[in-house]
Coordinates of C-alpha atoms in Angstrom, one line a residue:
Chain N
M286 CA 28.2 9.8 -4.0
T287 CA 26.0 12.7 -5.1
E288 CA 22.6 11.2 -4.8
K289 CA 20.2 13.8 -3.5
K290 CA 18.2 13.2 -0.4
R291 CA 14.7 13.0 -1.8
T292 CA 11.4 11.5 -0.7
T293 CA 8.7 11.0 -3.2
I294 CA 5.3 9.7 -2.0
I295 CA 2.4 8.6 -4.2
L296 CA -0.7 9.1 -2.1
F297 CA -3.3 6.8 -3.7
S298 CA -5.4 6.1 -0.6
G299 CA -8.3 8.2 0.5
D300 CA -8.1 6.9 4.1
Y301 CA -7.5 9.3 6.9
D302 CA -5.0 7.2 8.7
K303 CA -3.0 6.4 5.5
A304 CA -2.9 10.1 4.5
M305 CA -1.7 10.9 8.0
A306 CA 1.1 8.4 7.7
A307 CA 2.0 10.0 4.3
Y308 CA 2.1 13.5 5.6
I309 CA 4.0 12.6 8.8
I310 CA 6.7 10.9 6.8
A311 CA 6.8 13.8 4.3
N312 CA 7.0 16.5 7.1
G313 CA 9.7 14.4 8.8
A314 CA 11.7 14.1 5.6
A315 CA 11.4 17.9 4.9
A316 CA 12.7 18.6 8.4
Y317 CA 15.7 16.4 7.6
D318 CA 16.4 18.4 4.4
H319 CA 14.9 16.0 1.9
E320 CA 13.3 17.5 -1.2
V321 CA 9.8 16.1 -0.8
T322 CA 7.0 15.5 -3.2
I323 CA 3.5 14.1 -2.5
F324 CA 1.8 13.0 -5.7
H325 CA -1.9 12.7 -5.1
T326 CA -3.7 10.2 -7.4
F327 CA -7.1 8.5 -7.4
W328 CA -8.7 8.7 -3.9
G329 CA -5.7 10.5 -2.5
L330 CA -6.9 13.6 -4.4
N331 CA -9.7 13.9 -1.8
A332 CA -7.1 15.0 0.8
L333 CA -6.7 18.2 -1.3
R334 CA -10.4 19.0 -1.8
K335 CA -11.7 22.2 -0.3
D336 CA -14.4 21.9 2.3
E337 CA -17.1 24.1 0.7
P338 CA -19.3 22.7 -2.1
L339 CA -18.9 24.5 -5.4
E340 CA -21.4 24.8 -8.2
L341 CA -19.5 23.4 -11.2
K342 CA -20.7 22.1 -14.5
K343 CA -20.1 18.3 -14.5
G344 CA -21.4 15.2 -16.2
F345 CA -23.7 12.8 -14.3
L346 CA -21.0 10.3 -13.3
E347 CA -18.6 13.1 -12.4
K348 CA -21.3 14.6 -10.2
M349 CA -21.9 11.3 -8.5
F350 CA -18.2 10.8 -7.8
S351 CA -18.0 14.4 -6.4
K352 CA -21.0 13.7 -4.1
M353 CA -19.8 10.4 -2.8
M354 CA -16.2 11.2 -2.2
P355 CA -15.1 13.0 1.0
R356 CA -14.7 16.7 0.6
G357 CA -11.3 17.4 2.1
A358 CA -9.0 15.8 4.6
D359 CA -11.2 16.3 7.6
K360 CA -14.0 14.2 6.1
M361 CA -12.0 11.1 5.2
A362 CA -12.6 7.7 6.8
L363 CA -10.3 5.2 8.4
S364 CA -8.9 2.2 6.6
K365 CA -9.7 0.0 9.6
M366 CA -12.3 0.2 12.4
N367 CA -14.1 3.1 10.7
F368 CA -17.4 2.0 12.4
A369 CA -19.6 4.3 10.3
G370 CA -17.6 7.4 11.3
M371 CA -16.9 6.5 15.0
G372 CA -13.3 5.5 14.2
P373 CA -12.2 8.9 12.8
K374 CA -13.8 10.6 15.9
M375 CA -11.9 8.3 18.2
I376 CA -8.6 8.9 16.3
K377 CA -9.1 12.7 16.3
H378 CA -9.8 12.6 20.0
V379 CA -6.6 10.7 20.8
I380 CA -4.7 13.0 18.4
K381 CA -5.9 16.0 20.4
K382 CA -5.2 14.3 23.7
H383 CA -1.6 13.5 22.8
N384 CA -1.0 16.8 21.2
A385 CA -0.4 15.3 17.8
M386 CA -1.6 17.0 14.6
P387 CA -4.8 16.2 12.8
L388 CA -4.6 15.8 9.0
P389 CA -5.6 19.3 7.9
Q390 CA -2.8 20.7 10.1
L391 CA -0.3 18.2 8.7
I392 CA -1.2 19.4 5.2
E393 CA -0.8 23.1 6.2
M394 CA 2.6 22.3 7.7
A395 CA 3.6 20.5 4.5
Q396 CA 2.8 23.6 2.6
E397 CA 4.8 25.8 5.0
Q398 CA 7.8 23.4 4.6
E399 CA 7.5 23.8 0.8
I400 CA 6.7 20.2 0.2
K401 CA 5.6 19.9 -3.4
L402 CA 1.9 18.8 -3.4
V403 CA 1.0 17.5 -6.8
A404 CA -2.5 16.5 -8.1
C405 CA -2.5 13.8 -10.8
T406 CA -4.3 15.4 -13.8
M407 CA -5.2 12.1 -15.4
T408 CA -7.2 10.8 -12.4
M409 CA -8.7 14.3 -11.8
D410 CA -10.1 13.9 -15.3
L411 CA -11.4 10.4 -14.5
L412 CA -13.0 11.4 -11.3
G413 CA -14.3 14.7 -12.7
L414 CA -12.4 16.9 -10.2
Q415 CA -11.6 20.5 -11.3
Q416 CA -8.8 22.8 -10.1
E417 CA -11.3 25.1 -8.4
E418 CA -12.2 22.3 -6.0
L419 CA -8.7 21.7 -4.7
L420 CA -6.5 23.7 -2.3
D421 CA -4.4 26.6 -3.5
N422 CA -0.8 26.2 -4.3
I423 CA -1.0 22.8 -5.7
E424 CA 0.9 21.7 -8.8
Y425 CA -0.8 19.8 -11.6
A426 CA 1.1 17.0 -13.4
G427 CA 1.1 13.5 -14.7
V428 CA 3.2 10.3 -14.4
A429 CA 6.2 11.7 -16.2
A430 CA 6.6 14.4 -13.6
Y431 CA 6.3 11.8 -10.9
L432 CA 9.0 9.7 -12.4
A433 CA 11.3 12.7 -12.9
D434 CA 11.2 13.3 -9.1
A435 CA 11.2 9.6 -8.0
Q436 CA 14.2 8.6 -10.1
E437 CA 16.3 11.2 -8.4
G438 CA 15.9 9.8 -4.9
N439 CA 15.6 6.6 -3.1
V440 CA 12.8 7.0 -0.5
N441 CA 9.9 6.2 -2.8
L442 CA 6.7 5.1 -1.3
F443 CA 3.2 4.2 -2.6
I444 CA 0.6 4.8 0.1
Chain R
M140 CA 27.3 7.1 -10.7
T141 CA 26.1 4.2 -12.8
E142 CA 22.8 3.4 -11.1
K143 CA 20.4 2.0 -13.8
K144 CA 17.1 3.6 -14.2
R145 CA 14.8 0.9 -13.0
T146 CA 11.3 0.6 -11.7
T147 CA 10.3 -2.5 -9.8
I148 CA 6.7 -2.8 -8.6
I149 CA 5.2 -5.5 -6.3
L150 CA 1.5 -5.8 -7.2
F151 CA 0.0 -7.4 -4.1
S152 CA -3.5 -5.9 -4.5
G153 CA -6.3 -7.4 -6.4
D154 CA -8.2 -4.1 -6.8
Y155 CA -8.9 -2.8 -10.2
D156 CA -7.9 0.8 -9.4
K157 CA -4.7 -0.2 -7.6
A158 CA -3.7 -2.5 -10.5
M159 CA -4.4 0.4 -12.9
A160 CA -2.1 2.7 -10.9
A161 CA 0.6 0.0 -11.0
Y162 CA 0.3 -0.5 -14.8
I163 CA 0.1 3.3 -15.5
I164 CA 3.3 3.9 -13.6
A165 CA 5.0 0.9 -15.2
N166 CA 4.1 1.9 -18.7
G167 CA 5.2 5.5 -18.0
A168 CA 8.5 4.3 -16.6
A169 CA 9.1 2.0 -19.7
A170 CA 8.4 5.0 -22.0
Y171 CA 11.2 6.8 -20.1
D172 CA 13.6 4.0 -20.6
H173 CA 13.4 2.4 -17.3
E174 CA 13.8 -1.4 -17.0
V175 CA 10.5 -2.3 -15.5
T176 CA 9.4 -5.4 -13.5
I177 CA 5.9 -6.0 -12.1
F178 CA 6.1 -8.8 -9.6
H179 CA 2.5 -10.1 -9.0
T180 CA 1.9 -11.7 -5.6
F181 CA -1.1 -12.8 -3.6
W182 CA -4.3 -11.1 -5.0
G183 CA -2.3 -9.3 -7.6
L184 CA -2.0 -12.6 -9.4
N185 CA -5.6 -12.3 -10.4
A186 CA -4.7 -9.5 -12.9
L187 CA -2.8 -12.2 -14.8
R188 CA -5.6 -14.8 -14.9
K189 CA -7.1 -15.8 -18.2
D190 CA -10.8 -15.1 -18.7
E191 CA -11.9 -18.6 -19.6
P192 CA -12.6 -21.2 -16.9
L193 CA -10.3 -24.3 -17.1
E194 CA -10.9 -27.8 -15.9
L195 CA -7.8 -28.4 -13.7
K196 CA -7.2 -30.9 -10.9
K197 CA -7.2 -29.0 -7.6
G198 CA -7.7 -29.7 -4.0
F199 CA -10.9 -28.4 -2.3
L200 CA -9.5 -25.2 -0.8
E201 CA -7.6 -24.4 -4.0
K202 CA -10.9 -24.8 -5.9
M203 CA -12.7 -22.5 -3.5
F204 CA -10.0 -19.8 -4.0
S205 CA -10.2 -20.2 -7.8
K206 CA -13.9 -19.8 -7.7
M207 CA -14.0 -16.8 -5.4
M208 CA -11.1 -14.9 -6.9
P209 CA -11.8 -12.7 -10.0
R210 CA -10.8 -14.3 -13.2
G211 CA -8.6 -11.7 -14.9
A212 CA -8.2 -7.9 -14.9
D213 CA -11.6 -7.1 -16.3
K214 CA -13.4 -8.8 -13.3
M215 CA -11.6 -7.1 -10.5
A216 CA -13.3 -4.8 -8.0
L217 CA -12.5 -1.3 -6.7
S218 CA -10.7 -0.7 -3.4
K219 CA -13.2 2.1 -2.7
M220 CA -16.8 2.7 -3.7
N221 CA -17.2 -0.7 -5.3
F222 CA -21.0 -0.7 -4.6
A223 CA -21.4 -4.4 -5.5
G224 CA -19.9 -3.9 -8.9
M225 CA -21.4 -0.5 -9.8
G226 CA -18.1 1.3 -9.0
P227 CA -16.0 -0.7 -11.6
K228 CA -18.7 0.0 -14.3
M229 CA -18.6 3.8 -13.5
I230 CA -14.8 3.8 -13.6
K231 CA -14.8 1.9 -16.9
H232 CA -17.4 4.3 -18.3
V233 CA -15.3 7.4 -17.4
I234 CA -12.1 5.7 -18.7
K235 CA -13.8 5.2 -22.1
K236 CA -15.2 8.7 -22.0
H237 CA -11.8 10.3 -21.4
N238 CA -10.0 8.0 -23.9
A239 CA -8.0 6.5 -21.1
M240 CA -7.0 2.8 -21.2
P241 CA -8.9 0.1 -19.2
L242 CA -6.7 -2.4 -17.3
P243 CA -6.7 -5.2 -19.8
Q244 CA -5.3 -2.8 -22.4
L245 CA -2.7 -1.4 -20.0
I246 CA -1.5 -5.0 -19.4
E247 CA -1.2 -5.6 -23.2
M248 CA 0.7 -2.4 -23.6
A249 CA 3.0 -3.4 -20.8
Q250 CA 3.7 -6.7 -22.7
E251 CA 4.4 -4.7 -25.9
Q252 CA 6.8 -2.5 -24.1
E253 CA 8.6 -5.6 -22.8
I254 CA 7.9 -4.9 -19.1
K255 CA 8.8 -8.0 -17.2
L256 CA 5.6 -9.5 -15.7
V257 CA 6.4 -12.0 -13.0
A258 CA 4.1 -14.3 -11.1
C259 CA 5.2 -15.2 -7.6
T260 CA 5.5 -19.0 -7.5
M261 CA 5.1 -19.2 -3.7
T262 CA 1.8 -17.5 -3.6
M263 CA 0.6 -19.4 -6.7
D264 CA 1.2 -22.5 -4.7
L265 CA -0.8 -21.2 -1.7
L266 CA -3.7 -20.0 -3.8
G267 CA -3.6 -23.1 -6.0
L268 CA -3.1 -21.2 -9.2
Q269 CA -1.4 -23.0 -12.1
Q270 CA 0.5 -21.7 -15.1
E271 CA -2.2 -22.8 -17.5
E272 CA -4.6 -20.3 -15.8
L273 CA -2.3 -17.3 -16.4
L274 CA -1.5 -15.2 -19.4
D275 CA 1.2 -16.2 -21.8
N276 CA 4.7 -14.7 -21.7
I277 CA 4.8 -14.4 -17.9
E278 CA 7.9 -15.2 -15.9
Y279 CA 7.7 -17.4 -12.8
A280 CA 10.0 -16.6 -9.9
G281 CA 10.2 -16.0 -6.1
V282 CA 11.4 -13.4 -3.7
A283 CA 15.1 -13.8 -4.6
A284 CA 14.4 -12.7 -8.2
Y285 CA 12.4 -9.8 -6.9
L286 CA 15.2 -8.6 -4.8
A287 CA 17.8 -9.0 -7.6
D288 CA 15.7 -6.5 -9.7
A289 CA 14.8 -4.2 -6.8
Q290 CA 18.2 -3.7 -5.5
E291 CA 19.5 -2.5 -8.9
G292 CA 17.1 0.5 -9.0
N293 CA 15.5 3.1 -6.8
V294 CA 11.9 3.3 -7.8
N295 CA 10.6 0.4 -5.8
L296 CA 6.9 0.4 -4.9
F297 CA 4.5 -2.0 -3.1
I298 CA 1.0 -1.6 -4.4
Chain X
M153 CA 29.4 2.6 -5.8
T154 CA 29.2 2.2 -2.1
E155 CA 25.5 2.1 -1.6
K156 CA 24.7 -0.4 1.1
K157 CA 22.2 -3.2 0.4
R158 CA 19.4 -2.2 2.6
T159 CA 15.7 -3.0 2.8
T160 CA 13.5 -0.8 4.9
I161 CA 9.8 -1.7 5.2
I162 CA 7.1 0.4 6.8
L163 CA 4.4 -2.1 8.0
F164 CA 1.3 0.1 8.3
S165 CA -1.2 -2.6 7.6
G166 CA -2.8 -4.9 10.2
D167 CA -3.8 -7.5 7.7
Y168 CA -2.4 -11.0 8.0
D169 CA -1.7 -11.4 4.3
K170 CA 0.1 -8.0 4.0
A171 CA 2.1 -8.6 7.1
M172 CA 3.1 -12.1 5.6
A173 CA 4.3 -10.3 2.4
A174 CA 6.3 -7.8 4.5
Y175 CA 8.0 -10.6 6.5
I176 CA 8.6 -12.8 3.5
I177 CA 10.4 -10.0 1.7
A178 CA 12.3 -9.0 4.8
N179 CA 13.5 -12.5 5.5
G180 CA 14.5 -13.0 1.9
A181 CA 16.4 -9.7 1.9
A182 CA 18.2 -10.7 5.1
A183 CA 19.2 -14.0 3.5
Y184 CA 20.7 -12.0 0.7
D185 CA 22.8 -9.9 3.1
H186 CA 20.7 -6.8 3.2
E187 CA 20.5 -4.9 6.4
V188 CA 16.7 -5.0 7.1
T189 CA 14.4 -2.9 9.2
I190 CA 10.7 -3.3 9.6
F191 CA 9.1 -0.2 11.0
H192 CA 5.7 -1.0 12.5
T193 CA 3.2 1.9 12.6
F194 CA -0.6 2.2 13.1
W195 CA -2.3 -1.2 12.6
G196 CA 1.0 -2.9 11.8
L197 CA 1.8 -2.6 15.5
N198 CA -0.7 -5.4 16.1
A199 CA 1.7 -7.9 14.6
L200 CA 4.0 -7.3 17.5
R201 CA 1.4 -7.7 20.3
K202 CA 1.8 -10.5 22.8
D203 CA -1.0 -13.1 22.8
E204 CA -1.9 -12.8 26.5
P205 CA -4.1 -10.0 27.9
L206 CA -2.4 -7.7 30.4
E207 CA -4.0 -5.6 33.1
L208 CA -2.7 -2.1 32.3
K209 CA -3.9 1.3 33.3
K210 CA -5.4 2.9 30.3
G211 CA -7.8 5.7 29.4
F212 CA -11.3 4.7 28.0
L213 CA -10.5 5.2 24.3
E214 CA -7.1 3.4 24.6
K215 CA -8.9 0.5 26.3
M216 CA -11.4 0.3 23.4
F217 CA -8.6 0.3 20.8
S218 CA -6.8 -2.4 22.8
K219 CA -9.9 -4.5 23.0
M220 CA -10.9 -4.1 19.3
M221 CA -7.5 -4.6 17.8
P222 CA -6.1 -8.1 17.2
R223 CA -3.8 -9.3 19.9
G224 CA -0.8 -10.6 17.9
A225 CA 0.0 -11.9 14.5
D226 CA -2.0 -15.1 14.8
K227 CA -5.3 -13.1 15.4
M228 CA -5.0 -10.8 12.3
A229 CA -7.6 -10.8 9.5
L230 CA -7.1 -10.9 5.7
S231 CA -7.3 -7.8 3.5
K232 CA -9.5 -9.8 1.1
M233 CA -11.9 -12.6 1.4
N234 CA -11.8 -12.6 5.2
F235 CA -15.3 -14.0 5.5
A236 CA -15.7 -13.4 9.2
G237 CA -12.5 -15.3 10.0
M238 CA -12.9 -18.2 7.5
G239 CA -10.3 -16.7 5.2
P240 CA -7.5 -16.7 7.7
K241 CA -8.3 -20.3 8.5
M242 CA -8.2 -21.2 4.8
I243 CA -4.9 -19.4 4.3
K244 CA -3.3 -21.1 7.4
H245 CA -4.5 -24.4 6.2
V246 CA -2.8 -24.0 2.7
I247 CA 0.3 -22.6 4.4
K248 CA 0.6 -25.8 6.4
K249 CA -0.2 -28.0 3.4
H250 CA 2.5 -26.4 1.3
N251 CA 5.0 -26.3 4.1
A252 CA 5.1 -22.5 4.1
M253 CA 5.5 -20.5 7.3
P254 CA 2.6 -18.9 9.2
L255 CA 3.1 -15.3 10.3
P256 CA 4.2 -15.9 13.9
Q257 CA 7.0 -18.2 12.6
L258 CA 8.0 -15.6 10.0
I259 CA 8.4 -13.0 12.8
E260 CA 10.5 -15.5 14.9
M261 CA 12.7 -16.1 11.9
A262 CA 13.1 -12.3 11.3
Q263 CA 14.3 -12.0 14.9
E264 CA 16.8 -14.9 14.5
Q265 CA 18.1 -13.2 11.3
E266 CA 18.6 -10.0 13.3
I267 CA 16.1 -8.0 11.3
K268 CA 15.6 -4.8 13.2
L269 CA 11.9 -4.7 14.4
V270 CA 10.9 -1.2 15.3
A271 CA 7.6 0.0 16.9
C272 CA 6.6 3.6 16.1
T273 CA 6.3 5.4 19.4
M274 CA 4.1 8.1 18.1
T275 CA 1.3 5.7 17.0
M276 CA 1.8 3.5 20.1
D277 CA 0.9 6.7 22.0
L278 CA -2.2 7.3 19.8
L279 CA -3.5 3.8 20.0
G280 CA -2.6 3.5 23.7
L281 CA -0.2 0.6 23.3
Q282 CA 2.5 0.1 25.9
Q283 CA 5.9 -1.6 25.7
E284 CA 4.7 -4.4 28.1
E285 CA 2.2 -5.5 25.5
L286 CA 4.7 -6.0 22.7
L287 CA 7.2 -8.7 21.9
D288 CA 10.6 -8.6 23.5
N289 CA 13.7 -7.4 21.6
I290 CA 11.8 -4.6 19.8
E291 CA 13.2 -1.2 19.2
Y292 CA 11.2 1.9 19.9
A293 CA 11.7 4.9 17.6
G294 CA 10.0 7.6 15.5
V295 CA 10.0 8.9 11.9
A296 CA 13.5 10.3 12.2
A297 CA 14.9 6.8 12.9
Y298 CA 12.9 5.5 10.0
L299 CA 14.4 8.1 7.6
A300 CA 17.9 7.5 8.8
D301 CA 17.6 3.8 7.7
A302 CA 15.5 4.4 4.6
Q303 CA 17.8 7.0 3.1
E304 CA 20.8 4.6 3.2
G305 CA 19.2 2.0 0.9
N306 CA 17.0 1.8 -2.1
V307 CA 14.5 -1.0 -1.4
N308 CA 12.0 1.1 0.6
L309 CA 8.4 -0.2 0.8
F310 CA 5.2 0.9 2.5
I311 CA 3.0 -2.1 3.1

C-alpha cells in the first residue's frame, strides 16, 4: 500500500487550548515523518495574526472584527474556564512550570519543521483580514487546496 | 489502490459558523467528485429544521427543547462573538457584501449536488424532533450507517 | 486492500453531549469490528475522573484545576443550553425515557468492548491530574502513541 503518511488539520477554533492541541499533534506528526498541513479558517486565523496593530484601510464591519478578535496566538482565550482571562494565565503558568511550549513557540516550531501553514482566503475576506496582518511564510488558499491535501492522507482532523 | 474519494462529515454543532464550514467543505468535495455525506446529530439537527412552527404532539421536555432550539439554519447563533444576535447579523452582512453564500443557500446547493444529508434518528428521539419538522429529502439513519460511509473514505470530520 | 478497520477518536472536549457522541461512535465502531481508541486530552480527561475526592499532594494551580473541573462523566456540563445545570438534567431525563445510555454506562460499555481508553500524559501533567484520580484500566500515553493508532485507520475524529 502506497498511501502517504499525511496529517491535515483544519484549525477553525480561535481558542488557545484547541490551537495548542492542533499544533502539538501537527508537530508530533512532522516528527514522525508525516507531511503536515494546518489549514486556518474562521477564528483559527487569529493564531496567525501579528502582534502589532497595523493601519489598514478597512470597511466598518471589517474594522470591528479586527478590533474584537485576538491579535495573535498569545492573546487567545480558553474554550473552558477562561474566567475573563485568568484561565489563559493559569495555563501559561503551568506550561512554563512543566517545561511545555506555549502556543507562539509551537507555531515557530511548526514553521521550522516545514509544516505547511495555510490561511483560508475565503474567510480572510469575510473577516476583513489582510495578508500584511498575518505571519510571514504563510500560504494562501481555499477549500480546493485543502481537499487536495486531505484526500492524500488519513489523519484528517477538524479542530 | 481503489479507495473511493469520499468525504463524510458529522455535524454535531448547532453554530452558524461551524455549519457554514461543514457545508463549504461538503460542497467543495462534491465539486471534486467525492461522494459526500453530512450526518447531522445533536444540535446539528437544527440546521435541517423547517422555518415554520408546527403543531405536533410532544412531551413537556421535548416541547421545551423544540422551543429553545433554533428553527432552521437562518436562526442559528455564532460559536464566537455572538453578542446576543449581533454577530450573525454582521456575518450575514459580510457574506452578502463579498458575494459568499449564507447557510440556507449552502444547504440548497448541497441538495442540488446530491450530497447525502442524514439526520441521526437516535438524537432526534432524545431531542423530540419529528420528521415533519425537518427539510424534505433527508435520510434517516443511525451510527451504523454513518460508519458504513466513513470507513469507505479518508476525509472524515467531526464538526 | 489491507487497511484495518480502525476508529481513533481524540476526546478534547469536557462537555457531556460531546463525550456522549464520542462514546456512541466508539461503541458502534467496536460493534462493527473496528479496533477503537479514545485518546482523552485536555478537558476530555474529566470523563475519566473518579467520582470520589482524593487527598493528593498538589501545587496551588493544580489544586484549583482539580476543584474547578468536573469530577467524572456524570458531573459534566452541556456544550449548549446548559442553563446552570438544568440542561444536563433534561438530557439525562430524556435519555432515561428513551432507554438510551447515560455517559457513565457508555464508558463502562466501551471498557467491556475492549475499546482502548488512553489518557494523555502531557495534559495530565499540565492540569495536575494523577493516575489515582482516573478510572482503572486506562492506558497512559502521548501524541506518538496517538499517531501510531491514527495512521493505521481512516476514521479519525477530533471531538
